[in-house]
Amino acid sequence: MALGDSFSEGVGDRVGGTWRGWGALLADGLAGPGRRVEFVNLAVSGALSGDVAEDQAPRAAALRPDLASVVVGVNDTLRHTFDIGLFARRLERVLGTLDAAGAVLLTACLPDPGRMLGLPGPLARPLARRRTSVNAVVHALSARYAAVHLHLAEPAWTTDRALWSADRLHPGERGHRAVAGAFHRLLAERGIARGPAPSPEASEPPPTRAETAIWLATAGTGWVLRRSRDLLPQLLLLAGEELFHRAGGTGTGPLDARAETALAEALAATMGE
């Protein structure tokens, strides 16, 4: 069972007019001879941690899955309402609910959206701080619940443009296959994945520069406008803080310290540390 946002919904890997994604590719390689796997995808594009906690997790727990993936957080970092303490409490509730239902958990940390989108430093750094905080919470809770964890923030994932679709935020087919293959290896090490590993070879070529330009001029523009109404004013304020501290000679130290304090408080409240 897959929970989360567009990453797990399968955006970027379209087959027969619908999104397939890494979860479906992984499911095909879980069962050994004579066994069957049923895959249910509850992930929805645009989902926040609150959506997963309030809607997806209860529905998933009611079905008592053997395996449940939870990958969420990037949309939280792209909202002006971002609160690392609230994110931590929600994710702990989701993982705890699924663990109590008997599921083996799959998690992944997030790549840096500012870097993926090529944003300028004053805009990228606030997003990077948020992503760092989210990943720290994901790492801590993954360890608590012995989750099968994939480090998607590593350079091997973020620098290979062949893995990503034209929007620069979602994996393309090759990327979804790489994620499925990586999870399959981790599950095989635990004796859970007993079928053949998903093929890494894509049936479609990666997006060309022309396709990327077309996306940015059409769907990409729409995405930016939708996010601009929510995120852009906040990002501009955060960027203003960056520039103010740099002009005052303090650099990013105070902003880094504030983010680290908020993270420490979130971990202390959630993990009892």
CSV table of C-alpha atoms in Angstrom, one decimal:
chain,number,residue,atom,x,y,z
A,1,MET,CA,0.0,0.0,0.0
A,2,ALA,CA,1.3,3.4,-0.9
A,3,LEU,CA,0.6,6.6,1.0
A,4,GLY,CA,1.7,10.1,0.2
A,5,ASP,CA,1.7,12.7,-2.6
A,6,SER,CA,2.4,12.8,-6.3
A,7,PHE,CA,5.8,11.1,-5.9
A,8,SER,CA,3.9,7.9,-4.8
A,9,GLU,CA,0.9,8.5,-7.0
A,10,GLY,CA,3.2,7.9,-9.9
A,11,VAL,CA,3.4,11.3,-11.5
A,12,GLY,CA,6.0,11.2,-14.3
A,13,ASP,CA,5.4,7.6,-15.2
A,14,ARG,CA,2.4,7.5,-17.4
A,15,VAL,CA,1.2,4.2,-18.9
A,16,GLY,CA,-2.0,3.8,-20.8
A,17,GLY,CA,-3.2,7.3,-19.9
A,18,THR,CA,-2.8,6.8,-16.1
A,19,TRP,CA,0.0,7.2,-13.6
A,20,ARG,CA,1.8,3.9,-12.7
A,21,GLY,CA,4.8,4.8,-10.6
A,22,TRP,CA,7.4,3.1,-8.5
A,23,GLY,CA,4.9,1.5,-6.1
A,24,ALA,CA,3.2,-0.6,-8.8
A,25,LEU,CA,6.6,-1.5,-10.3
A,26,LEU,CA,7.8,-2.7,-6.9
A,27,ALA,CA,4.6,-4.7,-6.2
A,28,ASP,CA,5.2,-6.7,-9.3
A,29,GLY,CA,8.5,-7.9,-7.8
A,30,LEU,CA,7.5,-8.8,-4.3
A,31,ALA,CA,5.7,-12.1,-4.5
A,32,GLY,CA,7.6,-15.4,-5.0
A,33,PRO,CA,6.4,-18.3,-7.1
A,34,GLY,CA,2.7,-19.2,-6.5
A,35,ARG,CA,2.0,-16.1,-4.5
A,36,ARG,CA,0.0,-12.9,-5.3
A,37,VAL,CA,0.4,-9.3,-4.3
A,38,GLU,CA,-2.5,-6.8,-4.2
A,39,PHE,CA,-1.3,-3.2,-4.5
A,40,VAL,CA,-3.5,-0.3,-3.3
A,41,ASN,CA,-2.3,3.3,-4.0
A,42,LEU,CA,-3.9,5.9,-1.7
A,43,ALA,CA,-1.3,8.6,-2.6
A,44,VAL,CA,-2.8,11.9,-4.1
A,45,SER,CA,-1.0,14.7,-5.9
A,46,GLY,CA,-0.6,17.7,-3.7
A,47,ALA,CA,-1.1,15.8,-0.4
A,48,LEU,CA,0.3,17.3,2.8
A,49,SER,CA,1.3,15.4,5.9
A,50,GLY,CA,-2.1,16.4,7.4
A,51,ASP,CA,-3.9,14.7,4.5
A,52,VAL,CA,-2.0,11.5,5.0
A,53,ALA,CA,-2.6,11.6,8.8
A,54,GLU,CA,-6.3,12.4,8.6
A,55,ASP,CA,-7.4,10.5,5.5
A,56,GLN,CA,-4.9,8.1,4.0
A,57,ALA,CA,-3.5,6.4,7.2
A,58,PRO,CA,-6.9,5.4,8.7
A,59,ARG,CA,-8.0,4.0,5.4
A,60,ALA,CA,-4.8,2.1,5.0
A,61,ALA,CA,-4.8,0.7,8.6
A,62,ALA,CA,-8.3,-0.6,8.1
A,63,LEU,CA,-7.0,-2.8,5.3
A,64,ARG,CA,-4.1,-4.1,7.5
A,65,PRO,CA,-1.4,-4.1,4.8
A,66,ASP,CA,1.7,-6.2,5.1
A,67,LEU,CA,3.8,-3.4,3.5
A,68,ALA,CA,3.0,0.3,3.6
A,69,SER,CA,5.1,3.1,2.1
A,70,VAL,CA,4.9,6.6,3.5
A,71,VAL,CA,6.7,9.4,1.5
A,72,VAL,CA,5.4,12.9,2.3
A,73,GLY,CA,6.7,16.3,3.2
A,74,VAL,CA,7.8,18.1,0.0
A,75,ASN,CA,4.4,19.8,-0.3
A,76,ASP,CA,4.6,20.8,3.4
A,77,THR,CA,7.9,22.6,2.7
A,78,LEU,CA,6.3,24.5,-0.2
A,79,ARG,CA,3.6,26.0,2.0
A,80,HIS,CA,3.7,29.2,4.0
A,81,THR,CA,2.1,27.2,6.9
A,82,PHE,CA,5.2,25.0,7.2
A,83,ASP,CA,5.7,23.9,10.9
A,84,ILE,CA,8.3,21.2,11.6
A,85,GLY,CA,6.8,20.4,14.9
A,86,LEU,CA,3.4,19.8,13.4
A,87,PHE,CA,4.9,17.7,10.6
A,88,ALA,CA,6.7,15.6,13.1
A,89,ARG,CA,3.6,14.9,15.1
A,90,ARG,CA,1.6,14.0,12.0
A,91,LEU,CA,4.3,11.7,10.6
A,92,GLU,CA,4.7,9.9,14.0
A,93,ARG,CA,0.9,9.3,14.1
A,94,VAL,CA,0.9,7.9,10.6
A,95,LEU,CA,3.9,5.6,11.1
A,96,GLY,CA,2.6,4.5,14.6
A,97,THR,CA,-0.9,3.7,13.2
A,98,LEU,CA,0.5,1.6,10.4
A,99,ASP,CA,3.0,-0.1,12.6
A,100,ALA,CA,0.3,-1.0,15.0
A,101,ALA,CA,-1.7,-2.5,12.1
A,102,GLY,CA,1.2,-4.9,11.5
A,103,ALA,CA,2.7,-3.2,8.4
A,104,VAL,CA,6.4,-3.2,7.4
A,105,LEU,CA,7.1,0.5,6.7
A,106,LEU,CA,8.9,2.0,3.7
A,107,THR,CA,10.1,5.6,3.9
A,108,ALA,CA,12.3,8.0,1.9
A,109,CYS,CA,13.9,11.3,2.6
A,110,LEU,CA,13.5,14.2,0.2
A,111,PRO,CA,15.7,15.8,-2.4
A,112,ASP,CA,16.1,19.6,-2.1
A,113,PRO,CA,13.4,21.3,-4.2
A,114,GLY,CA,15.3,24.5,-4.5
A,115,ARG,CA,18.3,22.7,-6.0
A,116,MET,CA,16.1,20.6,-8.3
A,117,LEU,CA,14.4,23.7,-9.6
A,118,GLY,CA,17.6,25.7,-9.9
A,119,LEU,CA,16.3,28.6,-7.6
A,120,PRO,CA,18.7,31.4,-6.7
A,121,GLY,CA,20.3,31.2,-3.3
A,122,PRO,CA,18.1,33.6,-1.3
A,123,LEU,CA,15.1,31.5,-2.4
A,124,ALA,CA,16.7,28.1,-2.3
A,125,ARG,CA,18.3,28.3,1.1
A,126,PRO,CA,15.0,28.6,3.1
A,127,LEU,CA,13.6,25.6,1.3
A,128,ALA,CA,16.9,23.7,1.9
A,129,ARG,CA,16.5,24.4,5.7
A,130,ARG,CA,13.0,23.1,5.6
A,131,ARG,CA,14.0,20.0,3.6
A,132,THR,CA,16.8,19.3,6.1
A,133,SER,CA,14.4,19.5,9.0
A,134,VAL,CA,11.9,17.2,7.3
A,135,ASN,CA,14.6,14.7,6.5
A,136,ALA,CA,15.9,14.7,10.1
A,137,VAL,CA,12.4,13.9,11.3
A,138,VAL,CA,11.9,11.2,8.7
A,139,HIS,CA,15.3,9.6,9.6
A,140,ALA,CA,14.5,9.6,13.3
A,141,LEU,CA,11.1,8.1,12.9
A,142,SER,CA,12.3,5.6,10.4
A,143,ALA,CA,14.8,4.4,12.9
A,144,ARG,CA,12.1,4.2,15.6
A,145,TYR,CA,9.9,2.0,13.5
A,146,ALA,CA,12.6,0.0,11.8
A,147,ALA,CA,11.4,1.3,8.4
A,148,VAL,CA,13.0,0.3,5.1
A,149,HIS,CA,14.5,3.7,4.3
A,150,LEU,CA,15.7,5.1,1.0
A,151,HIS,CA,18.0,8.1,0.9
A,152,LEU,CA,16.6,10.0,-2.0
A,153,ALA,CA,18.5,13.2,-1.0
A,154,GLU,CA,21.9,11.7,-2.0
A,155,PRO,CA,23.7,13.2,-5.0
A,156,ALA,CA,23.4,10.0,-7.0
A,157,TRP,CA,19.6,10.6,-7.2
A,158,THR,CA,19.5,14.4,-7.5
A,159,THR,CA,22.3,14.9,-10.1
A,160,ASP,CA,21.2,12.3,-12.7
A,161,ARG,CA,18.8,14.3,-14.9
A,162,ALA,CA,17.8,11.1,-16.8
A,163,LEU,CA,15.9,10.0,-13.6
A,164,TRP,CA,13.7,13.1,-13.6
A,165,SER,CA,10.8,14.3,-15.7
A,166,ALA,CA,10.5,17.6,-17.4
A,167,ASP,CA,9.1,19.4,-14.3
A,168,ARG,CA,12.3,18.7,-12.4
A,169,LEU,CA,10.3,17.6,-9.3
A,170,HIS,CA,9.0,14.2,-10.2
A,171,PRO,CA,10.8,11.1,-11.4
A,172,GLY,CA,10.4,10.1,-15.0
A,173,GLU,CA,9.8,6.5,-15.9
A,174,ARG,CA,13.5,5.7,-15.4
A,175,GLY,CA,13.5,7.4,-12.0
A,176,HIS,CA,10.4,5.5,-10.9
A,177,ARG,CA,12.1,2.3,-12.0
A,178,ALA,CA,15.2,3.2,-10.1
A,179,VAL,CA,13.2,3.9,-6.9
A,180,ALA,CA,11.4,0.6,-7.3
A,181,GLY,CA,14.6,-1.2,-7.8
A,182,ALA,CA,16.3,0.4,-4.8
A,183,PHE,CA,13.4,-0.5,-2.5
A,184,HIS,CA,13.4,-4.0,-3.9
A,185,ARG,CA,17.0,-4.5,-3.0
A,186,LEU,CA,16.4,-3.3,0.6
A,187,LEU,CA,13.4,-5.5,0.9
A,188,ALA,CA,15.2,-8.5,-0.5
A,189,GLU,CA,17.9,-8.0,2.2
A,190,ARG,CA,15.1,-8.5,4.8
A,191,GLY,CA,13.7,-11.5,3.0
A,192,ILE,CA,10.5,-9.7,2.1
A,193,ALA,CA,10.9,-9.2,-1.7
A,194,ARG,CA,11.0,-12.7,-3.3
A,195,GLY,CA,10.1,-12.0,-6.9
A,196,PRO,CA,12.3,-10.6,-9.7
A,197,ALA,CA,13.6,-7.1,-9.4
A,198,PRO,CA,11.9,-4.4,-11.5
A,199,SER,CA,13.7,-3.8,-14.8
A,200,PRO,CA,15.7,-0.6,-14.7
A,201,GLU,CA,15.2,-0.1,-18.5
A,202,ALA,CA,12.6,2.5,-19.4
A,203,SER,CA,10.2,1.9,-22.3
A,204,GLU,CA,10.2,5.6,-23.1
A,205,PRO,CA,13.3,8.0,-23.5
A,206,PRO,CA,13.9,10.8,-20.9
A,207,PRO,CA,12.4,14.2,-21.7
A,208,THR,CA,14.3,16.2,-24.3
A,209,ARG,CA,15.2,19.9,-23.8
A,210,ALA,CA,12.3,20.8,-26.1
A,211,GLU,CA,9.9,18.8,-24.0
A,212,THR,CA,11.2,20.4,-20.9
A,213,ALA,CA,10.8,23.9,-22.4
A,214,ILE,CA,7.2,23.0,-23.5
A,215,TRP,CA,6.3,21.8,-20.0
A,216,LEU,CA,7.8,24.9,-18.4
A,217,ALA,CA,5.8,27.1,-20.8
A,218,THR,CA,2.5,25.3,-20.2
A,219,ALA,CA,1.9,23.0,-17.2
A,220,GLY,CA,4.9,24.4,-15.5
A,221,THR,CA,3.6,27.9,-15.7
A,222,GLY,CA,0.3,26.8,-14.1
A,223,TRP,CA,2.1,25.1,-11.3
A,224,VAL,CA,4.2,28.2,-10.6
A,225,LEU,CA,1.1,30.4,-10.5
A,226,ARG,CA,-0.7,28.0,-8.2
A,227,ARG,CA,2.3,27.9,-5.8
A,228,SER,CA,2.9,31.6,-6.2
A,229,ARG,CA,-0.4,32.4,-4.5
A,230,ASP,CA,0.7,30.4,-1.4
A,231,LEU,CA,4.4,30.0,-1.3
A,232,LEU,CA,5.9,32.9,-3.2
A,233,PRO,CA,4.9,35.6,-0.7
A,234,GLN,CA,6.4,33.6,2.1
A,235,LEU,CA,9.5,32.7,0.1
A,236,LEU,CA,10.0,36.4,-0.6
A,237,LEU,CA,9.8,37.2,3.1
A,238,LEU,CA,12.3,34.4,3.9
A,239,ALA,CA,14.6,35.6,1.1
A,240,GLY,CA,14.3,39.2,2.5
A,241,GLU,CA,15.5,37.8,5.9
A,242,GLU,CA,18.4,36.1,4.2
A,243,LEU,CA,19.5,39.4,2.5
A,244,PHE,CA,18.9,41.4,5.6
A,245,HIS,CA,21.2,39.2,7.7
A,246,ARG,CA,23.8,39.1,5.0
A,247,ALA,CA,23.7,42.9,4.7
A,248,GLY,CA,24.0,43.2,8.5
A,249,GLY,CA,27.1,41.0,8.5
A,250,THR,CA,25.6,38.1,10.5
A,251,GLY,CA,25.3,35.8,7.5
A,252,THR,CA,22.9,32.9,7.7
A,253,GLY,CA,23.9,32.0,11.3
A,254,PRO,CA,20.8,33.3,13.1
A,255,LEU,CA,18.4,31.7,10.5
A,256,ASP,CA,20.3,28.4,10.7
A,257,ALA,CA,20.1,28.5,14.5
A,258,ARG,CA,16.4,29.2,14.5
A,259,ALA,CA,15.7,26.3,12.2
A,260,GLU,CA,18.0,24.0,14.3
A,261,THR,CA,16.1,25.1,17.5
A,262,ALA,CA,12.7,24.4,16.0
A,263,LEU,CA,13.9,21.0,14.8
A,264,ALA,CA,15.4,20.1,18.2
A,265,GLU,CA,12.1,21.0,19.8
A,266,ALA,CA,10.1,18.9,17.3
A,267,LEU,CA,12.4,15.9,17.9
A,268,ALA,CA,12.2,16.3,21.6
A,269,ALA,CA,8.4,16.5,21.6
A,270,THR,CA,8.0,13.6,19.2
A,271,MET,CA,10.8,11.3,20.2
A,272,GLY,CA,11.1,12.1,23.8
A,273,GLU,CA,14.7,13.2,23.4
